[in-house]
Each structure stands twice: as C-alpha cells, then as structure tokens.
Short mmCIF file of C-alpha atoms and ligand atoms in Angstrom, two decimals:
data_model
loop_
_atom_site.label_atom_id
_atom_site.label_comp_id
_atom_site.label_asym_id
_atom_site.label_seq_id
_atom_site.Cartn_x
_atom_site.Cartn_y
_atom_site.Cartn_z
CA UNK B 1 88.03 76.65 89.42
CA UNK B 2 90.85 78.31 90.78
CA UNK B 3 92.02 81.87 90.22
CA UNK B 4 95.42 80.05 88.19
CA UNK B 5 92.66 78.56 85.90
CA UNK B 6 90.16 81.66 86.18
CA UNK B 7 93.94 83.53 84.88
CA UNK B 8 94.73 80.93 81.92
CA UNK B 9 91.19 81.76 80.58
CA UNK B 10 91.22 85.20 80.61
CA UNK B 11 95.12 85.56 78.83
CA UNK B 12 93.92 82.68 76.54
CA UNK B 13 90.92 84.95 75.57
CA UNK B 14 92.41 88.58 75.68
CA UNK B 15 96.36 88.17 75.65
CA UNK B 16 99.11 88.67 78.29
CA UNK B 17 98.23 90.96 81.01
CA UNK B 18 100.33 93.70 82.84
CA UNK B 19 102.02 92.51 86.06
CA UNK B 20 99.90 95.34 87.58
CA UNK B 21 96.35 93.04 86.54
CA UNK B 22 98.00 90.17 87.74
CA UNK B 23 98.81 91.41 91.18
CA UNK B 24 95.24 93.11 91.41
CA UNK B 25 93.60 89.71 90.59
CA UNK B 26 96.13 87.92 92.74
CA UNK B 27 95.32 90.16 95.96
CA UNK B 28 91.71 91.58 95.17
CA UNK B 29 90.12 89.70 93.03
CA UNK B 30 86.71 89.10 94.54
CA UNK B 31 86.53 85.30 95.26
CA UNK B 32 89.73 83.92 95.03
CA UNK B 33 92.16 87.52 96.15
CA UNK B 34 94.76 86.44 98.95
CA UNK B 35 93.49 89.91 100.72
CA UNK B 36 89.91 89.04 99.90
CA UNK B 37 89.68 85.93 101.31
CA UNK B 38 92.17 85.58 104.41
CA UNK B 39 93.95 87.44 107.26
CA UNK B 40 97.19 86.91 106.37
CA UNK B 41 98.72 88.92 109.19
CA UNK B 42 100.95 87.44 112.36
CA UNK B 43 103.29 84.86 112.93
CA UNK B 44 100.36 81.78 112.15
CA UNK B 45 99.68 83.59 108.87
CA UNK B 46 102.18 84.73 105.60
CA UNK B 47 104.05 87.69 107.31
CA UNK B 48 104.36 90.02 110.03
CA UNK B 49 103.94 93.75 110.17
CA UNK B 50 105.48 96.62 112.52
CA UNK B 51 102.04 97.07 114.61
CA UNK B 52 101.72 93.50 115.10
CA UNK B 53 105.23 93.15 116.33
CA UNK B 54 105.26 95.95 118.97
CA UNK B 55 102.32 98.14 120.62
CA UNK B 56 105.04 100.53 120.70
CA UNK B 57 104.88 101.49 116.89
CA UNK B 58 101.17 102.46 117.00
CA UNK B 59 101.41 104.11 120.01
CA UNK B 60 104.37 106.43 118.58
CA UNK B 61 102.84 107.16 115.19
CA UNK B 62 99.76 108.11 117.11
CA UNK B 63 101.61 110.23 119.43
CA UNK B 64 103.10 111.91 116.53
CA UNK B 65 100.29 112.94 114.98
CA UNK B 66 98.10 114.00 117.89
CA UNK B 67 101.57 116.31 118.25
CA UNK B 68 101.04 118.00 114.83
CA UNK B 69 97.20 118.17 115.40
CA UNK B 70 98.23 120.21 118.63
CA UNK B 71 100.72 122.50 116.21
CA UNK B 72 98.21 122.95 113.75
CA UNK B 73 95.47 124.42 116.04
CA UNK B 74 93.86 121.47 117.08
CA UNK B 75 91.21 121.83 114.65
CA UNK B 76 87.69 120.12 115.37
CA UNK B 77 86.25 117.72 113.83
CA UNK B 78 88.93 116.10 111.94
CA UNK B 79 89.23 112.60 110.30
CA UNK B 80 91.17 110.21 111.45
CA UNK B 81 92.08 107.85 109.10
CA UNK B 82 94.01 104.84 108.05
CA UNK B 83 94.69 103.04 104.77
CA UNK B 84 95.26 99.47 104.57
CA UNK B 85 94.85 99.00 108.72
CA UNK B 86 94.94 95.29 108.13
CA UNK B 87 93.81 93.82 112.02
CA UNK B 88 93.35 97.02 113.24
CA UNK B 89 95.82 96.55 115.56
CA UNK B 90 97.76 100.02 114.78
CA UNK B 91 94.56 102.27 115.30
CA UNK B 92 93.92 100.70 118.07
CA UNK B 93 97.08 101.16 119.86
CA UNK B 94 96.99 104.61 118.31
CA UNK B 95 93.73 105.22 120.14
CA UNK B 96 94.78 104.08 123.47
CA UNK B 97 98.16 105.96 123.17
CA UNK B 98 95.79 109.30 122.62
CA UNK B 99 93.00 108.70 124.72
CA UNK B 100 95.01 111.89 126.82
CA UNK B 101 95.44 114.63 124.65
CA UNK B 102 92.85 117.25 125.55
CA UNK B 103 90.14 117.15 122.74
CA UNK B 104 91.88 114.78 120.39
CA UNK B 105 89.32 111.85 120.60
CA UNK B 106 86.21 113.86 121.02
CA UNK B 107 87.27 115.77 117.43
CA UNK B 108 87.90 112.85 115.47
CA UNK B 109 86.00 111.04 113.14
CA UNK B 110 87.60 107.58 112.43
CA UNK B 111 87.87 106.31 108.97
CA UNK B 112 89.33 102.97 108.15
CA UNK B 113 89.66 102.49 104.18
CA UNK B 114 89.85 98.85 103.43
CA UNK B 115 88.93 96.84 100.35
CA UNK B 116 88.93 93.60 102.41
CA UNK B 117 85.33 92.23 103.75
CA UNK B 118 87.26 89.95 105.72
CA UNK B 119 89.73 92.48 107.62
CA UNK B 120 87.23 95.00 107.46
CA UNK B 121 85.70 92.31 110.20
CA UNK B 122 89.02 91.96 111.97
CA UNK B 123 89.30 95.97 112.47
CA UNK B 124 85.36 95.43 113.66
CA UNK B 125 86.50 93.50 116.41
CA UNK B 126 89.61 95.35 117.37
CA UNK B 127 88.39 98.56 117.48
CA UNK B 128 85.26 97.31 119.16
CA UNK B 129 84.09 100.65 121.75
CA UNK B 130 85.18 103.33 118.88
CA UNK B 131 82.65 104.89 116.09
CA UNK B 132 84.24 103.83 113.25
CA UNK B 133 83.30 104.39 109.61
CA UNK B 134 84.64 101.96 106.47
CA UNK B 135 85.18 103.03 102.98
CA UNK B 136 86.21 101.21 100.12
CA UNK B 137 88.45 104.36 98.80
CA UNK B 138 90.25 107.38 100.35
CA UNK B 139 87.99 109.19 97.25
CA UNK B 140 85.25 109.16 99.82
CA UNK B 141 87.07 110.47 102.70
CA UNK B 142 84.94 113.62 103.44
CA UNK B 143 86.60 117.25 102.96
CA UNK B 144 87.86 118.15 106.46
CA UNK B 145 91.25 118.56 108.06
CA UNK B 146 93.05 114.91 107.67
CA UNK B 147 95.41 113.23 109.75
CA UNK B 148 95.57 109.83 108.37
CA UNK B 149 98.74 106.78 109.04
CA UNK B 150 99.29 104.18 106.30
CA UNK B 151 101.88 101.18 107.14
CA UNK B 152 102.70 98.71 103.95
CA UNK B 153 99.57 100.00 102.28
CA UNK B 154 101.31 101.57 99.25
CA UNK B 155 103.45 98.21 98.83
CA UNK B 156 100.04 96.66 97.69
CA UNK B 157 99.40 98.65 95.40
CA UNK B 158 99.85 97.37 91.43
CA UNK B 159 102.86 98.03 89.50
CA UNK B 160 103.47 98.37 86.25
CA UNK B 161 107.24 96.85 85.26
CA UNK B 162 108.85 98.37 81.88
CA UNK B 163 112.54 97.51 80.52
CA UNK B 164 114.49 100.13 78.78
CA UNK B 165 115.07 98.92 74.98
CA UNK B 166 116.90 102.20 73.40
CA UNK B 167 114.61 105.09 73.49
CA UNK B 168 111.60 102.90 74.03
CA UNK B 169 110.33 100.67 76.87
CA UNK B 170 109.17 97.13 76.79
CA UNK B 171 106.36 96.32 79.37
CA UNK B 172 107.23 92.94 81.25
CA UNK B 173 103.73 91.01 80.93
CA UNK B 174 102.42 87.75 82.10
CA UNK B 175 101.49 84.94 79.60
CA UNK B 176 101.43 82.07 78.70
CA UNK B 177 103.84 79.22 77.92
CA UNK B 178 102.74 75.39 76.93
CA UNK B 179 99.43 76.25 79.10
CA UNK B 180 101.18 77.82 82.07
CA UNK B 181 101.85 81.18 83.25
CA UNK B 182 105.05 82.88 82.53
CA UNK B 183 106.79 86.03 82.15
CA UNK B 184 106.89 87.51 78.68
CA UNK B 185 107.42 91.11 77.09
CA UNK B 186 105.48 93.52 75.01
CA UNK B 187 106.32 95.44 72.23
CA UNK B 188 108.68 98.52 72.53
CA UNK B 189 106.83 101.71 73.00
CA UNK B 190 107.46 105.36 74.40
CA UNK B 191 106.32 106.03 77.87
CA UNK B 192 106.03 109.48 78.43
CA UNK B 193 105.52 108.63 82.44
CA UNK B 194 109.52 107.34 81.97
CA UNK B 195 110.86 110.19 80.35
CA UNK B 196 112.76 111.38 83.87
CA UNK B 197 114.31 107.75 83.81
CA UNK B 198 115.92 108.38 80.56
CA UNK B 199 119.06 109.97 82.01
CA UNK B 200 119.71 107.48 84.85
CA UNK B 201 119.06 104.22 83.06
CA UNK B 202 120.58 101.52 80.54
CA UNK B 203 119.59 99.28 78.04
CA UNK B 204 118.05 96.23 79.96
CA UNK B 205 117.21 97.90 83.25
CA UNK B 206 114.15 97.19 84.83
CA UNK B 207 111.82 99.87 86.25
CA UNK B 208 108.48 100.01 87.89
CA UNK B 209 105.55 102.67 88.20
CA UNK B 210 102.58 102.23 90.49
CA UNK B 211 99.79 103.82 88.85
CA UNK B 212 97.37 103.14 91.52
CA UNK B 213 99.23 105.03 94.26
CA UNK B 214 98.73 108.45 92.56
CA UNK B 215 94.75 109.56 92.80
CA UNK B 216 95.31 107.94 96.01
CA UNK B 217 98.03 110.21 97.09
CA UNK B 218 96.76 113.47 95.53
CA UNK B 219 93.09 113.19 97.30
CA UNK B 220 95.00 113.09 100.29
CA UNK B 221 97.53 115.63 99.85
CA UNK B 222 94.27 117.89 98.55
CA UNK B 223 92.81 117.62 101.75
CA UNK B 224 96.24 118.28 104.05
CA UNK B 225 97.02 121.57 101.82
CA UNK B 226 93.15 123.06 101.91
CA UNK B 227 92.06 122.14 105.38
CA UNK B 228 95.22 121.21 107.24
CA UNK B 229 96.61 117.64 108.48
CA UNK B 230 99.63 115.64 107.97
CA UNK B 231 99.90 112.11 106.60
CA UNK B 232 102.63 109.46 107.57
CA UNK B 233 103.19 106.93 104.99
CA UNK B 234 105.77 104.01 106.08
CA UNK B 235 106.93 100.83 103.88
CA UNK B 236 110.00 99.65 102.37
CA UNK B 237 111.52 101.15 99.26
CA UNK B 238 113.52 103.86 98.41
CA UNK B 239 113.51 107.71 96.82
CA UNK B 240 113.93 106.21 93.20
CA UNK B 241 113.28 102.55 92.57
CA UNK B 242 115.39 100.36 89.84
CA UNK B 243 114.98 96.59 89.34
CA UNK B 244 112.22 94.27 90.08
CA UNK B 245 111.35 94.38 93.27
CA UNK B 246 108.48 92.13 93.15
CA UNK B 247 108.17 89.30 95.66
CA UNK B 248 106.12 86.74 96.76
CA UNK B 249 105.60 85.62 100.19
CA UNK B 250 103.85 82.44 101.78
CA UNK B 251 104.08 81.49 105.76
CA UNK B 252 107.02 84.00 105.63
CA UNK B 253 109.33 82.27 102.66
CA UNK B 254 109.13 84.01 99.59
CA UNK B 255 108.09 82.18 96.64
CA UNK B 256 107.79 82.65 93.21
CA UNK B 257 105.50 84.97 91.88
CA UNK B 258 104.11 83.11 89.44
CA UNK B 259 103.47 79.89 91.78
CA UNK B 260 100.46 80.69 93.82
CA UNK B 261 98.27 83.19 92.46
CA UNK B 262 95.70 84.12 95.17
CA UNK B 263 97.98 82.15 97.96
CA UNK B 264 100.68 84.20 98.57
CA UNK B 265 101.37 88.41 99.16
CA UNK B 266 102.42 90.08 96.35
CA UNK B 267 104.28 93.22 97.15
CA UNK B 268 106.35 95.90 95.38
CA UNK B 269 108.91 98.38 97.04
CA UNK B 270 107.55 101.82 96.85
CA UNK B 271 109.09 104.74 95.03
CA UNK B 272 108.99 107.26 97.63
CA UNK B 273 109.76 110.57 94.97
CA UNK B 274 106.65 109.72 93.18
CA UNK B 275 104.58 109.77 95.85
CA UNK B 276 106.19 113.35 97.05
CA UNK B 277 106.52 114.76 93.58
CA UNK B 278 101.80 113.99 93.49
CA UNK B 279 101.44 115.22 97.33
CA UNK B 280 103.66 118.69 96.03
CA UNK B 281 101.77 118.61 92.59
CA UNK B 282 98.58 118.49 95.04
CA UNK B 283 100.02 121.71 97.13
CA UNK B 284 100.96 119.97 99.62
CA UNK B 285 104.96 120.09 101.52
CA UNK B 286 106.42 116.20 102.25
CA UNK B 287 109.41 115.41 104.94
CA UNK B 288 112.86 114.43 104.33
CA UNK B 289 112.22 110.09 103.57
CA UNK B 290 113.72 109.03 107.21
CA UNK B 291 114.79 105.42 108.21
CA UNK B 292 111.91 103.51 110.25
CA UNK B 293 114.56 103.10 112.62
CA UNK B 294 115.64 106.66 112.65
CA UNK B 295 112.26 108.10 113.27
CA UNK B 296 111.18 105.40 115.93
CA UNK B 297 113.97 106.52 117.75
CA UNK B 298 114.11 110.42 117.96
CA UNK B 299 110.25 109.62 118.62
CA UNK B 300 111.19 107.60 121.50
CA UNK B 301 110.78 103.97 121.81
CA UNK B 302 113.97 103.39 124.00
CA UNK B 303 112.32 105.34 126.52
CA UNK B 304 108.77 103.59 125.97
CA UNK B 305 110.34 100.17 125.80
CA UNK B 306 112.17 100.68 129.72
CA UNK B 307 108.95 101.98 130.86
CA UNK B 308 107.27 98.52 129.71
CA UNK B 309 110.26 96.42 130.62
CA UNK B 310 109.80 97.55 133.92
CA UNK B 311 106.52 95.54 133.94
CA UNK B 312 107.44 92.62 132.37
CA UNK B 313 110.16 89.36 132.71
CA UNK B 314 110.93 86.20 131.05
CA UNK B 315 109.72 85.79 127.67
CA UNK B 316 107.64 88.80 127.40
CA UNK B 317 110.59 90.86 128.57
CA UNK B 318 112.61 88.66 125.94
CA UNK B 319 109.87 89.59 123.52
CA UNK B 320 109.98 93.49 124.15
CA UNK B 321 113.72 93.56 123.46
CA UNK B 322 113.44 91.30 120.48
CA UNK B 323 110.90 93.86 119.22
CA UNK B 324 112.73 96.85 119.92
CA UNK B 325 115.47 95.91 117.92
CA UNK B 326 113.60 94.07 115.24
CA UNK B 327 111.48 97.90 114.57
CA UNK B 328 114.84 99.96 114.95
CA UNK B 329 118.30 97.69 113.98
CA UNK B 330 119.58 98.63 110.74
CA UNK B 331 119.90 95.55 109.39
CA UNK B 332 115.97 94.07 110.48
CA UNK B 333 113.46 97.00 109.69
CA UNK B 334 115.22 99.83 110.73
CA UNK B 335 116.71 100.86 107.32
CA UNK B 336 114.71 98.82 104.82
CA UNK B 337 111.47 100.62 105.93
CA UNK B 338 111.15 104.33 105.22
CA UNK B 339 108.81 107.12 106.86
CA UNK B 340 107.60 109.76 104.30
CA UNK B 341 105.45 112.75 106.13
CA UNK B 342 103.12 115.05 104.72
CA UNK B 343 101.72 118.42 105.59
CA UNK B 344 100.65 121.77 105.11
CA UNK B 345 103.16 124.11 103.46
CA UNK B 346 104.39 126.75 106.12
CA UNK B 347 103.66 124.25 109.20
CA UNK B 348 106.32 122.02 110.64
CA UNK B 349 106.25 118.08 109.78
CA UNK B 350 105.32 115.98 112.39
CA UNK B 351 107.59 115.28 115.03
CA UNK B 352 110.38 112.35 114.26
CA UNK B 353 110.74 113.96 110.45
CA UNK B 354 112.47 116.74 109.17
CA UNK B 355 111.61 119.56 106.56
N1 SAH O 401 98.62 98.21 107.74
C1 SAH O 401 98.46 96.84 108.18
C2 SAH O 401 98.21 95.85 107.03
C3 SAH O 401 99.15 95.85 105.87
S1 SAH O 401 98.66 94.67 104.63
C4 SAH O 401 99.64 96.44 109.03
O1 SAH O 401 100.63 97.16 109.03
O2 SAH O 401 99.57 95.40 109.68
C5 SAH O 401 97.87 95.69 103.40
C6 SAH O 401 96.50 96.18 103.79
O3 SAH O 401 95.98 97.00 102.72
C7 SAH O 401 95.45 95.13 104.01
O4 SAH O 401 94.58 95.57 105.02
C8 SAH O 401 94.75 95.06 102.64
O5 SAH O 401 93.50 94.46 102.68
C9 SAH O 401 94.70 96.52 102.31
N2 SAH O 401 94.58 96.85 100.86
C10 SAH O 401 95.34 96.37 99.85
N3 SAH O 401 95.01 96.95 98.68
C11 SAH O 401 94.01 97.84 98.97
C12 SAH O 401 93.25 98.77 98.18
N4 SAH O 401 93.46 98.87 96.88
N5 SAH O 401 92.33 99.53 98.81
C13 SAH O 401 92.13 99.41 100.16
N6 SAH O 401 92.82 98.57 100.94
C14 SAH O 401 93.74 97.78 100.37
#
C-alpha cells in the first residue's frame, strides 16, 4: 500500500479531509510521512536550507543569542533548544560559534524537539560530543529560562485553507474525483478565528490559518516572559498572509500538491502576526519582522565571510561568495525569509532585531 492508497481509503470511508490532515499525513504520517521516512535536506535530497548553505548562519544566530543571554544576566542553567533542527547542522555550528562565551556552554541544557526518528539520528551524529536531550514536543521543554532558534520549522506546520463566500467561509478540502484525489470545498460556515479578515478581504479570496503553530508558540512565549529568554523564529512568509501559498517540492522543482503524497515537502508561508499576536497573548514582547537579509547583515556576515575567504580559494572561495549572497540578496533569501524575535517585556531583543 502506499500512503495515496492508505488516503483514498480513509476519504472513501470518512469524507474529504482538511488540507491541514492531508499535509500531516503527507509529512508525519508514521510509515509512509516524507519527514518520517527520509532526510530530505541538501543539494542530493528535495531542498536546501540556510544552515546547510553557509556555517555562517548558525554561527550568527548563535552569536545572537549567547548576546541576549549575556543582557539578560546570564542566567544558569538554561535550555537551549531548537525546533525542527533537521541535520543538526545549525546547532552545531551554533555550538562551535559559542564554545567562547564565558559560562554559556557549561549553563545550557540542549534540547532538540523533533518528530522525525530518522533526523532525530542525523542530529545524533552531528552533534556527536554534546549532551543532548530529544523530545517529541516543545510541551515537554522543562520550565527554565529558554533560548531556543527555529529555521523553516513553522512552514511545516498544517494549515487550514478557507475562501471567503459573503459573510461565511468555505474550507478548501481534499477529495475525491473518479477515484483520485482532488481539491474540493466544504460547506459555508462562520469562522470566528477569521473574523479580523473580514475587513481586508473579498469574495473568493483565499486565506490560511495554522492551527498547529499556536500551543506551540504560547508554551514558548510562557517560558521567555516567566523565566527569561528570547526565541528567533526564521522562514518565509509575511505579517498577514492572503492566497494559497501551499507548495510542493521534489529534488528542488515544485510539484503539484496533490501528485506525491509522502514524496515531496509540503510547506506553507507563515503568518508572522499570528504568531506575535499568541507570544503577546502569552506575556511575552516580539521584534519588528526583519528581512533574513537585513538581520544577517547588521549581525555581520560580510565581516565573517572575509575572515573565511581569507582561508579559502577556488571553488570553496567561489562557494563562500555564492553563499553570502544566496543568505543576504534580496531577490534569493534575503527578502523572502523573515526573522521574528521574542523576549521578555522590558529587555532589549536580541541583537540584529529591533523593538
Ligand atoms: N531547521 C532545519 C530543518 C527544516 S525542515 C534546517 O533549517 O535545515 C523541518 C524540520 O521540522 C524537520 O526536522 C522536520 O522533521 C521537523 N518537523 C516537522 N514537523 C514537526 C513537528 N510537528 N514536530 C517536530 N518536528 C517537526
């Protein structure tokens, strides 16, 4: 069986399904989920991610944060966590970038949540020399000061897709047509969750809600307000989404996302405003949302790319200044990716964000 057929079965017994239970049994189901089963990370594998493009990235978010530990006290022992660390590859360059701040290692307790047996295995290898612990969910992340990085973690997360039909809102669903899957809608209903989308929508449009990211979100902006911390969340999306932004990628094309259930990554852009409208709900004070580019920058890569140019030529020196610009241009990930921060009300965001 494959998870298509395992999918025809179950809408041929219960009905159409949200696109939020399609991506979950797409990318976590337990035997067939493209996250489940495979490392889909790099250029041999679906698509590429800032940490595996450039050291440089981990080694500035990490730098970052051990800053705003520093601001906030240093406070001891702290977790260290990260959501979604895929290879491990980001920690780890995190780590080495730190291994000099007075104290910073010794306090922390590192906590990788991942959901993936099989990358949980990858971030075994990577981080091999550290005491690391694994969770399944940030709900068991324990109740101490938090500074925790998460890099196109929230873009994996479910959504829900609704389209405006008057007052009402008709949720997009996936179904079935002569034996296939296809996209169909559902009845027209009030969604209380939409109501602030009244005003700045039309007949037709298209909007999404991700009501996974939420609990998620809040336990972590519970911890930052009580015990102190800061949180920086990067991925590709905007303050307010509108339209589908579903897509579907396999060996880096994107495909339909109806085509391979289980074989390709199923992403969503992420509505920043949500996510800062739970972590202020939760107490908690969130950064202006700052180009990837933008913070990368005023953080310093320029600087940190010379110093490893100087060390490198040919294609590796090729490579660095490939990388560099593919993290910072505009038009590559410099703009499309967005850094949200977290923190404490009355302390100062991490450095590279403003208040
Ligand atoms: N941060 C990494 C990987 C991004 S891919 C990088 O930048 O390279 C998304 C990651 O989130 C994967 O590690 C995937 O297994 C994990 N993931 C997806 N949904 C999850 C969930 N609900 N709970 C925990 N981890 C999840």
């Amino acid at each position: 069986m494959s998870l298509r057929d395992h999918l025809i079965a179950r809408i041929d017994a219960d009905g159409p399904m949200s696109v939020a239970d399609y991506m979950n049994e797409c990318l976590l189901n337990p035997k067939y989920g493209y996250y489940t089963t495979r490392d889909p990370l790099g250029a041999a594998g679906d698509f590429i991610t800032a940490p595996e493009i450039s050291q440089m990235f981990g080694e500035l978010l990490g730098l970052s944060l051990a800053q705003s530990w520093l601001d906030q006290g240093s406070p001891a022992p702290f977790t260290l966590a990260e959501l979604g660390p895929g290879r491990g590859t980001l920690m780890a360059d995190l780590l080495r970038a730190t291994k000099s701040v007075p104290g910073f290692h010794a306090a922390a307790q590192i906590v990788l949540v991942e959901a993936s047996p099989t990358l949980q295995a990858a971030q075994q290898q990577a981080l091999a020399g550290y005491s690391v612990q694994w969770e399944d969910t940030v709900s068991s992340l324990a109740d101490t000061p938090l500074w925790l990085v998460a890099n196109e973690f929230f873009d994996a997360l479910p959504i829900r897709q609704f389209l405006r039909d008057g007052d009402g809102w008709r949720e997009k669903r996936v179904g079935l047509q002569q034996g296939q899957l296809a996209f169909g809608l559902g009845p027209s209903t009030p969604q209380p969750a939409l109501d602030h989308r009244q005003h700045d929508t039309q007949d037709g449009d298209l909007v999404e809600i991700c009501e996974a990211a939420a609990p998620i979100l809040a336990t972590v902006a519970q911890r930052i307000s009580k015990h102190g911390g800061a949180a920086l969340i990067v991925d590709y999306g905007d303050w307010r989404a509108l339209g589908d932004t579903l897509q579907a990628l396999r060996s880096h094309k994107s495909t339909d996302t109806l085509d391979d259930p289980g074989q390709a990554d199923l992403t969503a852009h992420v509505d920043f405003e949500a996510l800062a409208q739970v972590a202020q709900t939760a107490g908690c004070a969130y950064s202006r949302v700052t180009p990837q580019g933008v913070f990368l920058e005023r953080l310093g890569i320029t600087t940190r790319a010379q110093t490893l140019a100087k060390q490198l030529n040919g294609p590796a020196l090729d490579n660095l200044i490939a990388a560099h610009q593919r993290l910072t241009h505009p038009e590559e990930m410099g703009n499309l990716f967005k850094v949200l921060g977290l923190y404490p009300d009355q302390t100062t965001p991490p450095p590279g964000l403003n208040a």
